[in-house]
Amino acid sequence: MRILHTSDWHLGRTFHGRLLGEDHAAFADHLVDLVRTESVDAVLVCGDVYDRAIPPNDAVALLDETLRRLSERTRVVLTPGNHDSARRLGFAADLMREGLVIRARTAGLDRGIILPDSQGREAAVVHALPYLDPDAAREILPPLLQERLGEVVPAGRGADQDAPGEQGHPAATGGSRAGGGAEAAPRAPLLPRSHEAVVSAALRLVAADLRRVRRGRSRRLPSLLMAHAFVVGGRASESERDIRVGGVDCVPSEIFTTMGGSPLASQCGGLDYVALGHLHRPQEVGPHRGGKRGEQDRCTGTGAPGAPGGGTPGAPGGGPRLVYCGSPLPFSFDEAEDARPKSSVLLDLSADGVTSLERIAVPARHRVRTVEGTMTELLSGAFDDARDAWVRVVLHGRRPPGVLAVLKDRFPGLLAFHHQAPCRPGRQVAVTAAADPLRIAEDFLDDVGAHPPGDAERAVLRQAYESALAAQRSER
């Protein structure tokens, strides 16, 4: 069984004001070609398909065309992330063709999707978790836990983690304060307000379904989980926005081995691979993290039957591979300069779990560079290779007048500029009625520009000051 794992497309996003529509279209072509050349059995898209809840029309059209092309060649399973609107992305999901499954509803997260191989045999099961916003999921999941597992959330369990002002609010209690005497209806028990709590609850539901799916089979069915979360040990980048919005915080990697503390963790056979989205750097977290750095990373290995990663599912030292494929395009300068290029993850599964894992680099349409140095160094031939790149300039030392115009001519793709003035001993300037305004202005320029103003600059300051005085006198 061959799976292609991708996430965080962020269709509709820009890079420091530059439109990325053509870059996203080129990535879509690359993805479709990869499915064809590598004989991919299924594509997993793990959230943040769009960059915002209401995407631009071009982004919607590109997703529509990309999913059509992919689903004509393979199966596609897609989930929303925190940037997507789950309701909009999941519209008409129940009417989709067989080759496309969109799991956008929390209530359906424990319905395993059986994936067939190229011969039509049942070859893997995937549980697709949509992004679980703690404020919503802590209310939705307790009834599911009780109905399907008989698990009752203790009353008041999440009260100490409620949002400020949440207790007693009509929207929270389900009651009304109209008329001043109406008594609020009792609120159903909530899970704690954290991403760990809601993801753990989802995993306990998945464990029960995974045991059901695997029961009675003569051959072990490998298991994949799709999740959009910030797992402990993952490295964020500058482009991840709103990491903690809605009470979101880190999720411990261990919960994917213990299935959220489920008593069925060992009975269900465990997960083999967790396809993660949310963090834009390609990386692996948890006990199996590592691998060679380079344009492609290949990690191969087999374990004993039923032991993904060479350990026993649900036991210390075992557990699934936890992998972020990363975003297909760089959305910040620090991402572009990562040692690992942007990539998708191609993995092979058997009854033993993950047998091979390879990162396939995404072709880049634009080079992205950060150049640093003094003005003399930046204008030298040392940075000639950055003239055709999208550039961030970090200027050290003195900042001469008109620097941005000069650098824009030097680097036509200049998108960001930072000035790092040399450290100078701090000094205090007394601003009093008796102080000379021109001297204060000169001291200010000296302090922020790292050099005193010249004669021409002093003349401009004096002219501005005298004009201000003349305007003040004319108003009297």
Short mmCIF file of C-alpha atoms in Angstrom, two decimals:
data_model
loop_
_atom_site.label_atom_id
_atom_site.label_comp_id
_atom_site.label_asym_id
_atom_site.label_seq_id
_atom_site.Cartn_x
_atom_site.Cartn_y
_atom_site.Cartn_z
CA MET A 1 0.00 0.00 0.00
CA ARG A 2 1.52 3.32 -1.08
CA ILE A 3 0.37 6.56 0.57
CA LEU A 4 1.20 10.19 -0.24
CA HIS A 5 0.96 12.53 2.76
CA THR A 6 0.60 16.29 2.27
CA SER A 7 -0.85 19.20 4.24
CA ASP A 8 -0.92 22.95 4.81
CA TRP A 9 -1.41 24.08 1.24
CA HIS A 10 -2.78 27.46 2.41
CA LEU A 11 -4.37 28.23 -0.95
CA GLY A 12 -4.94 31.97 -1.28
CA ARG A 13 -1.93 32.97 0.79
CA THR A 14 0.68 35.53 -0.22
CA PHE A 15 4.39 35.74 0.55
CA HIS A 16 5.20 39.25 1.79
CA GLY A 17 2.68 40.66 -0.66
CA ARG A 18 3.59 38.40 -3.60
CA LEU A 19 0.75 36.27 -4.97
CA LEU A 20 1.38 32.52 -4.83
CA GLY A 21 -1.35 31.36 -7.19
CA GLU A 22 1.06 30.19 -9.89
CA ASP A 23 3.27 28.49 -7.30
CA HIS A 24 0.28 26.62 -5.89
CA ALA A 25 -0.81 25.62 -9.40
CA ALA A 26 2.69 24.27 -10.11
CA PHE A 27 2.55 22.27 -6.86
CA ALA A 28 -0.81 20.81 -7.91
CA ASP A 29 0.74 19.69 -11.21
CA HIS A 30 3.65 18.15 -9.29
CA LEU A 31 1.27 16.31 -6.96
CA VAL A 32 -0.80 14.85 -9.79
CA ASP A 33 2.35 13.78 -11.62
CA LEU A 34 3.71 12.17 -8.43
CA VAL A 35 0.51 10.15 -8.01
CA ARG A 36 0.89 8.85 -11.55
CA THR A 37 4.62 8.08 -11.57
CA GLU A 38 4.75 6.56 -8.07
CA SER A 39 1.53 4.52 -8.38
CA VAL A 40 0.06 6.11 -5.26
CA ASP A 41 -2.94 4.28 -3.77
CA ALA A 42 -4.21 7.19 -1.66
CA VAL A 43 -3.44 10.84 -0.94
CA LEU A 44 -3.94 12.21 2.60
CA VAL A 45 -4.42 16.00 2.88
CA CYS A 46 -4.14 16.90 6.57
CA GLY A 47 -5.73 20.30 6.98
CA ASP A 48 -5.21 24.00 6.22
CA VAL A 49 -6.12 23.50 2.60
CA TYR A 50 -7.15 27.16 2.45
CA ASP A 51 -5.39 30.05 4.16
CA ARG A 52 -8.58 31.52 5.59
CA ALA A 53 -12.17 30.52 6.27
CA ILE A 54 -13.53 32.46 3.28
CA PRO A 55 -10.96 31.86 0.53
CA PRO A 56 -10.68 33.88 -2.70
CA ASN A 57 -12.40 32.54 -5.80
CA ASP A 58 -9.14 31.56 -7.50
CA ALA A 59 -8.20 29.38 -4.52
CA VAL A 60 -11.57 27.62 -4.59
CA ALA A 61 -11.26 26.99 -8.33
CA LEU A 62 -7.74 25.59 -7.93
CA LEU A 63 -8.80 23.19 -5.15
CA ASP A 64 -11.79 22.04 -7.19
CA GLU A 65 -9.61 21.30 -10.21
CA THR A 66 -6.84 19.66 -8.15
CA LEU A 67 -9.22 17.32 -6.30
CA ARG A 68 -10.87 16.37 -9.60
CA ARG A 69 -7.53 15.49 -11.17
CA LEU A 70 -6.34 13.55 -8.12
CA SER A 71 -9.56 11.61 -7.56
CA GLU A 72 -9.53 10.49 -11.19
CA ARG A 73 -6.21 8.75 -10.51
CA THR A 74 -6.33 7.69 -6.87
CA ARG A 75 -8.28 8.02 -3.63
CA VAL A 76 -8.12 11.26 -1.68
CA VAL A 77 -8.91 11.77 2.02
CA LEU A 78 -9.05 15.41 3.13
CA THR A 79 -9.62 17.06 6.51
CA PRO A 80 -9.96 20.74 7.51
CA GLY A 81 -7.37 22.54 9.62
CA ASN A 82 -7.65 25.54 11.90
CA HIS A 83 -7.43 27.95 8.95
CA ASP A 84 -10.28 26.28 7.06
CA SER A 85 -13.99 26.56 7.63
CA ALA A 86 -14.96 22.96 8.32
CA ARG A 87 -18.57 23.66 7.34
CA ARG A 88 -17.64 25.19 3.99
CA LEU A 89 -14.93 22.66 3.18
CA GLY A 90 -17.22 19.78 4.10
CA PHE A 91 -20.23 21.01 2.13
CA ALA A 92 -21.86 18.09 0.27
CA ALA A 93 -19.17 15.70 1.60
CA ASP A 94 -21.78 12.91 1.78
CA LEU A 95 -22.39 13.28 -1.95
CA MET A 96 -18.76 12.96 -2.99
CA ARG A 97 -17.59 10.33 -5.44
CA GLU A 98 -15.95 7.17 -4.14
CA GLY A 99 -12.46 8.48 -4.80
CA LEU A 100 -12.84 11.57 -2.59
CA VAL A 101 -13.62 11.58 1.13
CA ILE A 102 -13.82 14.84 3.11
CA ARG A 103 -14.06 14.33 6.86
CA ALA A 104 -15.09 17.69 8.30
CA ARG A 105 -17.53 16.65 11.05
CA THR A 106 -16.33 15.80 14.53
CA ALA A 107 -19.17 13.29 14.96
CA GLY A 108 -17.73 11.07 12.22
CA LEU A 109 -14.08 11.03 13.28
CA ASP A 110 -14.18 7.42 14.53
CA ARG A 111 -15.54 5.95 11.31
CA GLY A 112 -12.53 4.25 9.77
CA ILE A 113 -12.02 4.54 6.01
CA ILE A 114 -10.87 1.29 4.43
CA LEU A 115 -8.39 1.92 1.63
CA PRO A 116 -7.92 -0.70 -1.11
CA ASP A 117 -4.65 -1.40 -2.87
CA SER A 118 -4.15 -1.50 -6.65
CA GLN A 119 -5.72 -5.01 -6.77
CA GLY A 120 -8.82 -3.85 -4.88
CA ARG A 121 -7.92 -5.72 -1.66
CA GLU A 122 -8.50 -4.03 1.69
CA ALA A 123 -5.00 -2.80 2.50
CA ALA A 124 -5.19 -0.09 5.21
CA VAL A 125 -7.57 1.78 7.44
CA VAL A 126 -7.36 5.52 8.00
CA HIS A 127 -9.07 7.56 10.70
CA ALA A 128 -9.29 11.19 9.66
CA LEU A 129 -9.54 13.72 12.49
CA PRO A 130 -10.66 17.20 11.48
CA TYR A 131 -9.07 20.04 13.41
CA LEU A 132 -10.52 19.82 16.92
CA ASP A 133 -11.07 23.30 18.27
CA PRO A 134 -11.08 22.88 22.06
CA ASP A 135 -13.96 25.29 22.65
CA ALA A 136 -16.28 23.34 20.35
CA ALA A 137 -14.94 19.79 20.68
CA ARG A 138 -15.07 19.77 24.49
CA GLU A 139 -18.87 20.01 24.16
CA ILE A 140 -19.36 17.74 21.13
CA LEU A 141 -17.21 14.81 22.25
CA PRO A 142 -18.67 13.91 25.72
CA PRO A 143 -22.02 12.70 24.28
CA LEU A 144 -20.11 10.61 21.72
CA LEU A 145 -17.91 9.13 24.44
CA GLN A 146 -20.96 8.17 26.47
CA GLU A 147 -22.95 6.79 23.53
CA ARG A 148 -20.17 4.73 21.96
CA LEU A 149 -17.89 3.86 24.88
CA GLY A 150 -20.09 4.28 27.94
CA GLU A 151 -17.54 6.84 29.15
CA VAL A 152 -19.05 9.59 31.28
CA VAL A 153 -17.20 12.87 31.73
CA PRO A 154 -17.42 13.82 35.44
CA ALA A 155 -19.50 16.92 36.08
CA GLY A 156 -17.33 19.97 36.62
CA ARG A 157 -14.23 18.26 35.22
CA GLY A 158 -13.47 21.10 32.83
CA ALA A 159 -14.81 23.96 34.94
CA ASP A 160 -11.41 25.04 36.24
CA GLN A 161 -10.17 25.48 32.68
CA ASP A 162 -13.14 27.46 31.40
CA ALA A 163 -12.45 30.63 29.48
CA PRO A 164 -12.59 33.86 31.53
CA GLY A 165 -16.19 34.89 31.99
CA GLU A 166 -17.52 31.62 30.55
CA GLN A 167 -19.21 30.34 33.70
CA GLY A 168 -22.74 31.62 34.05
CA HIS A 169 -22.88 33.04 30.53
CA PRO A 170 -26.22 32.25 28.82
CA ALA A 171 -24.45 30.86 25.75
CA ALA A 172 -22.39 28.53 27.94
CA THR A 173 -25.19 27.31 30.23
CA GLY A 174 -27.81 26.98 27.55
CA GLY A 175 -30.23 29.07 29.64
CA SER A 176 -31.42 32.65 29.52
CA ARG A 177 -31.32 35.49 31.99
CA ALA A 178 -34.25 37.22 30.34
CA GLY A 179 -36.58 38.78 32.85
CA GLY A 180 -33.93 38.55 35.54
CA GLY A 181 -35.55 35.54 37.19
CA ALA A 182 -35.14 32.71 34.70
CA GLU A 183 -33.04 29.91 36.10
CA ALA A 184 -30.28 28.68 33.79
CA ALA A 185 -30.53 25.08 32.64
CA PRO A 186 -27.71 22.81 33.87
CA ARG A 187 -24.85 22.51 31.45
CA ALA A 188 -23.65 19.12 30.20
CA PRO A 189 -20.21 18.04 31.46
CA LEU A 190 -17.31 19.37 29.42
CA LEU A 191 -13.85 18.08 28.69
CA PRO A 192 -10.96 20.24 29.93
CA ARG A 193 -10.29 23.20 27.65
CA SER A 194 -7.11 21.97 26.00
CA HIS A 195 -6.08 20.40 22.74
CA GLU A 196 -4.61 17.44 24.59
CA ALA A 197 -7.98 16.66 26.20
CA VAL A 198 -10.03 16.74 22.99
CA VAL A 199 -7.46 14.86 20.87
CA SER A 200 -7.16 12.21 23.60
CA ALA A 201 -10.93 11.80 23.65
CA ALA A 202 -10.96 11.42 19.87
CA LEU A 203 -8.24 8.78 20.06
CA ARG A 204 -10.25 6.74 22.58
CA LEU A 205 -13.10 6.69 20.09
CA VAL A 206 -10.69 5.69 17.32
CA ALA A 207 -9.30 2.84 19.45
CA ALA A 208 -12.74 1.27 19.76
CA ASP A 209 -13.39 1.49 16.03
CA LEU A 210 -9.90 0.19 15.19
CA ARG A 211 -10.48 -2.88 17.37
CA ARG A 212 -13.80 -3.48 15.56
CA VAL A 213 -12.23 -3.11 12.10
CA ARG A 214 -9.32 -5.46 12.84
CA ARG A 215 -11.28 -8.09 14.73
CA GLY A 216 -11.51 -11.47 13.01
CA ARG A 217 -9.05 -10.72 10.22
CA SER A 218 -6.47 -13.34 9.30
CA ARG A 219 -4.00 -10.61 8.28
CA ARG A 220 -3.18 -7.46 10.21
CA LEU A 221 -4.59 -4.28 8.63
CA PRO A 222 -2.14 -1.35 8.91
CA SER A 223 -3.57 1.79 10.47
CA LEU A 224 -3.09 5.49 9.71
CA LEU A 225 -4.36 8.52 11.59
CA MET A 226 -4.70 12.03 10.17
CA ALA A 227 -4.46 14.90 12.67
CA HIS A 228 -3.94 18.66 12.64
CA ALA A 229 -2.14 19.50 15.87
CA PHE A 230 1.01 20.88 17.51
CA VAL A 231 2.75 17.78 18.88
CA VAL A 232 5.37 18.20 21.61
CA GLY A 233 8.83 18.27 20.07
CA GLY A 234 7.71 19.87 16.82
CA ARG A 235 9.51 23.00 15.62
CA ALA A 236 7.28 25.88 14.57
CA SER A 237 8.27 28.57 12.06
CA GLU A 238 7.52 32.26 11.58
CA SER A 239 4.61 31.57 9.24
CA GLU A 240 2.40 29.58 11.64
CA ARG A 241 -0.26 31.98 12.79
CA ASP A 242 -2.67 31.61 15.70
CA ILE A 243 -0.92 28.52 17.11
CA ARG A 244 -2.62 29.00 20.46
CA VAL A 245 -5.97 30.51 19.44
CA GLY A 246 -8.95 28.86 21.16
CA GLY A 247 -6.86 27.34 23.94
CA VAL A 248 -4.71 25.32 21.55
CA ASP A 249 -1.44 24.15 23.01
CA CYS A 250 0.89 21.23 22.57
CA VAL A 251 -0.28 17.62 22.38
CA PRO A 252 2.08 15.03 23.96
CA SER A 253 3.34 12.47 21.46
CA GLU A 254 2.62 9.64 23.91
CA ILE A 255 -1.14 9.92 23.51
CA PHE A 256 -0.88 8.44 20.01
CA THR A 257 0.67 5.31 21.50
CA THR A 258 -1.74 5.06 24.46
CA MET A 259 -4.67 6.04 22.23
CA GLY A 260 -5.54 8.88 24.57
CA GLY A 261 -5.40 6.64 27.63
CA SER A 262 -7.83 4.11 26.17
CA PRO A 263 -8.10 0.70 27.92
CA LEU A 264 -8.35 -0.69 24.37
CA ALA A 265 -4.91 0.59 23.32
CA SER A 266 -3.33 -2.86 23.27
CA GLN A 267 -6.44 -4.67 22.04
CA CYS A 268 -6.92 -2.44 18.99
CA GLY A 269 -3.46 -3.19 17.60
CA GLY A 270 -2.18 0.37 17.66
CA LEU A 271 -1.48 2.98 15.00
CA ASP A 272 1.30 2.62 12.44
CA TYR A 273 1.58 6.16 11.08
CA VAL A 274 0.22 9.54 12.16
CA ALA A 275 0.01 11.95 9.24
CA LEU A 276 0.31 15.37 10.85
CA GLY A 277 -0.50 18.84 9.64
CA HIS A 278 -0.22 22.31 11.25
CA LEU A 279 3.55 22.85 11.46
CA HIS A 280 5.15 23.97 8.22
CA ARG A 281 8.62 22.47 8.68
CA PRO A 282 9.13 18.89 7.45
CA GLN A 283 9.99 16.89 10.56
CA GLU A 284 9.35 13.77 12.58
CA VAL A 285 8.58 13.84 16.30
CA GLY A 286 8.37 11.21 18.99
CA PRO A 287 10.59 8.17 19.58
CA HIS A 288 11.24 7.50 15.88
CA ARG A 289 12.30 11.03 14.93
CA GLY A 290 15.49 11.38 12.97
CA GLY A 291 16.70 10.51 9.50
CA LYS A 292 19.25 11.90 7.09
CA ARG A 293 18.96 15.53 6.13
CA GLY A 294 19.01 16.42 2.46
CA GLU A 295 16.86 16.83 -0.58
CA GLN A 296 15.14 13.54 0.16
CA ASP A 297 14.99 11.59 3.43
CA ARG A 298 14.58 7.83 3.26
CA CYS A 299 14.00 5.85 6.43
CA THR A 300 13.43 2.13 5.94
CA GLY A 301 12.89 -0.66 8.37
CA THR A 302 10.53 -3.48 9.30
CA GLY A 303 9.44 -4.84 12.64
CA ALA A 304 7.84 -7.98 13.88
CA PRO A 305 4.26 -8.58 12.73
CA GLY A 306 1.93 -6.28 14.61
CA ALA A 307 4.77 -4.13 15.87
CA PRO A 308 4.90 -0.82 13.97
CA GLY A 309 8.31 0.80 14.15
CA GLY A 310 9.82 -2.30 15.73
CA GLY A 311 7.91 -2.10 19.02
CA THR A 312 4.68 -3.40 20.50
CA PRO A 313 1.68 -1.13 19.84
CA GLY A 314 0.65 0.67 22.99
CA ALA A 315 3.80 -0.35 24.86
CA PRO A 316 6.77 1.81 25.94
CA GLY A 317 9.31 2.12 23.14
CA GLY A 318 6.76 1.27 20.45
CA GLY A 319 4.10 3.38 18.85
CA PRO A 320 3.47 4.98 15.47
CA ARG A 321 5.63 7.20 13.30
CA LEU A 322 4.59 10.82 13.91
CA VAL A 323 5.43 12.80 10.79
CA TYR A 324 4.84 16.36 9.60
CA CYS A 325 5.16 16.58 5.84
CA GLY A 326 5.29 20.38 6.14
CA SER A 327 3.80 22.96 3.81
CA PRO A 328 4.53 22.57 0.08
CA LEU A 329 5.63 26.21 -0.24
CA PRO A 330 7.68 28.42 2.08
CA PHE A 331 5.51 31.04 3.74
CA SER A 332 8.32 32.76 5.66
CA PHE A 333 12.02 33.39 5.14
CA ASP A 334 13.10 31.09 7.97
CA GLU A 335 11.19 28.20 6.35
CA ALA A 336 12.83 28.83 2.99
CA GLU A 337 16.27 28.54 4.56
CA ASP A 338 15.58 25.30 6.42
CA ALA A 339 18.08 22.52 5.77
CA ARG A 340 15.26 20.32 4.52
CA PRO A 341 13.47 21.43 1.35
CA LYS A 342 9.71 21.56 1.10
CA SER A 343 8.35 18.11 0.47
CA SER A 344 5.57 15.56 0.51
CA VAL A 345 5.92 12.20 2.27
CA LEU A 346 5.67 8.95 0.32
CA LEU A 347 5.33 5.86 2.49
CA ASP A 348 4.75 2.17 1.97
CA LEU A 349 2.71 0.05 4.37
CA SER A 350 2.39 -3.66 4.91
CA ALA A 351 0.93 -5.83 7.66
CA ASP A 352 4.13 -5.04 9.60
CA GLY A 353 3.46 -1.30 9.51
CA VAL A 354 5.60 1.33 7.77
CA THR A 355 8.16 -0.40 5.58
CA SER A 356 9.61 2.68 3.88
CA LEU A 357 9.31 6.45 4.15
CA GLU A 358 10.64 8.95 1.62
CA ARG A 359 10.40 12.72 1.40
CA ILE A 360 9.84 13.92 -2.15
CA ALA A 361 11.07 17.49 -2.64
CA VAL A 362 8.60 19.97 -4.12
CA PRO A 363 10.07 21.89 -7.09
CA ALA A 364 10.50 25.56 -6.18
CA ARG A 365 9.53 28.28 -8.67
CA HIS A 366 11.22 31.03 -6.68
CA ARG A 367 14.48 31.16 -4.76
CA VAL A 368 14.14 32.81 -1.37
CA ARG A 369 17.18 34.35 0.31
CA THR A 370 18.17 36.31 3.39
CA VAL A 371 21.28 38.43 2.84
CA GLU A 372 23.11 40.11 5.72
CA GLY A 373 25.97 42.57 5.97
CA THR A 374 27.03 46.18 5.95
CA MET A 375 26.02 48.40 3.08
CA THR A 376 29.43 47.94 1.48
CA GLU A 377 29.15 44.16 1.73
CA LEU A 378 25.60 44.08 0.36
CA LEU A 379 26.62 46.06 -2.70
CA SER A 380 29.64 43.88 -3.36
CA GLY A 381 29.76 40.97 -5.78
CA ALA A 382 29.33 38.49 -2.93
CA PHE A 383 25.54 38.68 -3.29
CA ASP A 384 25.21 38.76 -7.07
CA ASP A 385 23.47 35.38 -6.97
CA ALA A 386 20.56 36.92 -5.01
CA ARG A 387 19.53 39.41 -7.69
CA ASP A 388 16.83 37.15 -9.11
CA ALA A 389 15.57 35.85 -5.73
CA TRP A 390 12.91 36.97 -3.29
CA VAL A 391 15.10 38.69 -0.73
CA ARG A 392 15.08 39.74 2.90
CA VAL A 393 17.90 42.17 3.68
CA VAL A 394 19.38 42.49 7.16
CA LEU A 395 21.56 45.60 7.20
CA HIS A 396 24.28 45.84 9.83
CA GLY A 397 25.92 49.07 10.92
CA ARG A 398 25.19 52.51 9.53
CA ARG A 399 21.95 53.11 7.64
CA PRO A 400 22.63 55.77 4.99
CA PRO A 401 19.87 57.99 3.58
CA GLY A 402 17.90 56.48 0.72
CA VAL A 403 19.02 52.97 1.61
CA LEU A 404 15.79 51.26 0.52
CA ALA A 405 15.94 52.74 -2.99
CA VAL A 406 19.55 51.63 -3.39
CA LEU A 407 18.81 48.11 -2.13
CA LYS A 408 15.70 47.82 -4.29
CA ASP A 409 17.83 48.57 -7.33
CA ARG A 410 20.42 46.06 -6.16
CA PHE A 411 17.81 43.36 -5.32
CA PRO A 412 14.67 43.78 -7.48
CA GLY A 413 12.96 41.04 -5.45
CA LEU A 414 13.45 42.84 -2.11
CA LEU A 415 10.44 41.96 0.07
CA ALA A 416 11.59 42.62 3.62
CA PHE A 417 14.16 44.87 5.28
CA HIS A 418 15.61 44.92 8.79
CA HIS A 419 18.26 47.20 10.23
CA GLN A 420 20.51 46.05 13.05
CA ALA A 421 22.23 49.13 14.39
CA PRO A 422 25.46 48.56 16.32
CA CYS A 423 25.14 48.39 20.08
CA ARG A 424 25.98 51.75 21.63
CA PRO A 425 26.11 52.86 25.25
CA GLY A 426 22.72 54.17 26.30
CA ARG A 427 22.39 57.85 27.04
CA GLN A 428 19.67 60.07 28.39
CA VAL A 429 18.56 63.28 26.71
CA ALA A 430 16.69 65.74 28.90
CA VAL A 431 13.71 67.19 27.03
CA THR A 432 12.72 70.40 28.81
CA ALA A 433 11.22 73.72 27.81
CA ALA A 434 14.71 75.20 27.87
CA ALA A 435 16.21 72.51 25.61
CA ASP A 436 17.06 73.37 22.02
CA PRO A 437 14.59 71.44 19.73
CA LEU A 438 17.20 71.22 16.98
CA ARG A 439 19.72 69.67 19.37
CA ILE A 440 17.14 67.13 20.53
CA ALA A 441 16.37 66.18 16.92
CA GLU A 442 20.09 65.82 16.15
CA ASP A 443 20.62 63.64 19.21
CA PHE A 444 17.67 61.47 18.13
CA LEU A 445 19.08 60.94 14.65
CA ASP A 446 22.47 60.17 16.15
CA ASP A 447 20.91 57.58 18.46
CA VAL A 448 18.75 55.69 15.93
CA GLY A 449 21.00 56.11 12.91
CA ALA A 450 24.26 55.34 14.69
CA HIS A 451 25.89 58.51 13.38
CA PRO A 452 25.38 62.28 13.90
CA PRO A 453 23.58 64.19 11.13
CA GLY A 454 25.71 65.91 8.50
CA ASP A 455 25.51 69.53 7.43
CA ALA A 456 22.87 68.84 4.78
CA GLU A 457 20.68 66.97 7.28
CA ARG A 458 21.07 69.77 9.83
CA ALA A 459 19.94 72.26 7.19
CA VAL A 460 16.79 70.18 6.54
CA LEU A 461 16.06 69.97 10.27
CA ARG A 462 16.49 73.74 10.68
CA GLN A 463 14.24 74.47 7.70
CA ALA A 464 11.52 72.18 9.08
CA TYR A 465 11.79 73.74 12.52
CA GLU A 466 11.58 77.29 11.21
CA SER A 467 8.57 76.38 9.04
CA ALA A 468 6.81 74.95 12.08
CA LEU A 469 7.52 78.14 14.06
CA ALA A 470 6.21 80.34 11.22
CA ALA A 471 3.00 78.30 10.99
CA GLN A 472 2.53 78.57 14.74
CA ARG A 473 2.95 82.37 14.66
CA SER A 474 0.43 82.76 11.81
CA GLU A 475 -2.26 80.97 13.87
CA ARG A 476 -2.06 83.47 16.69
#
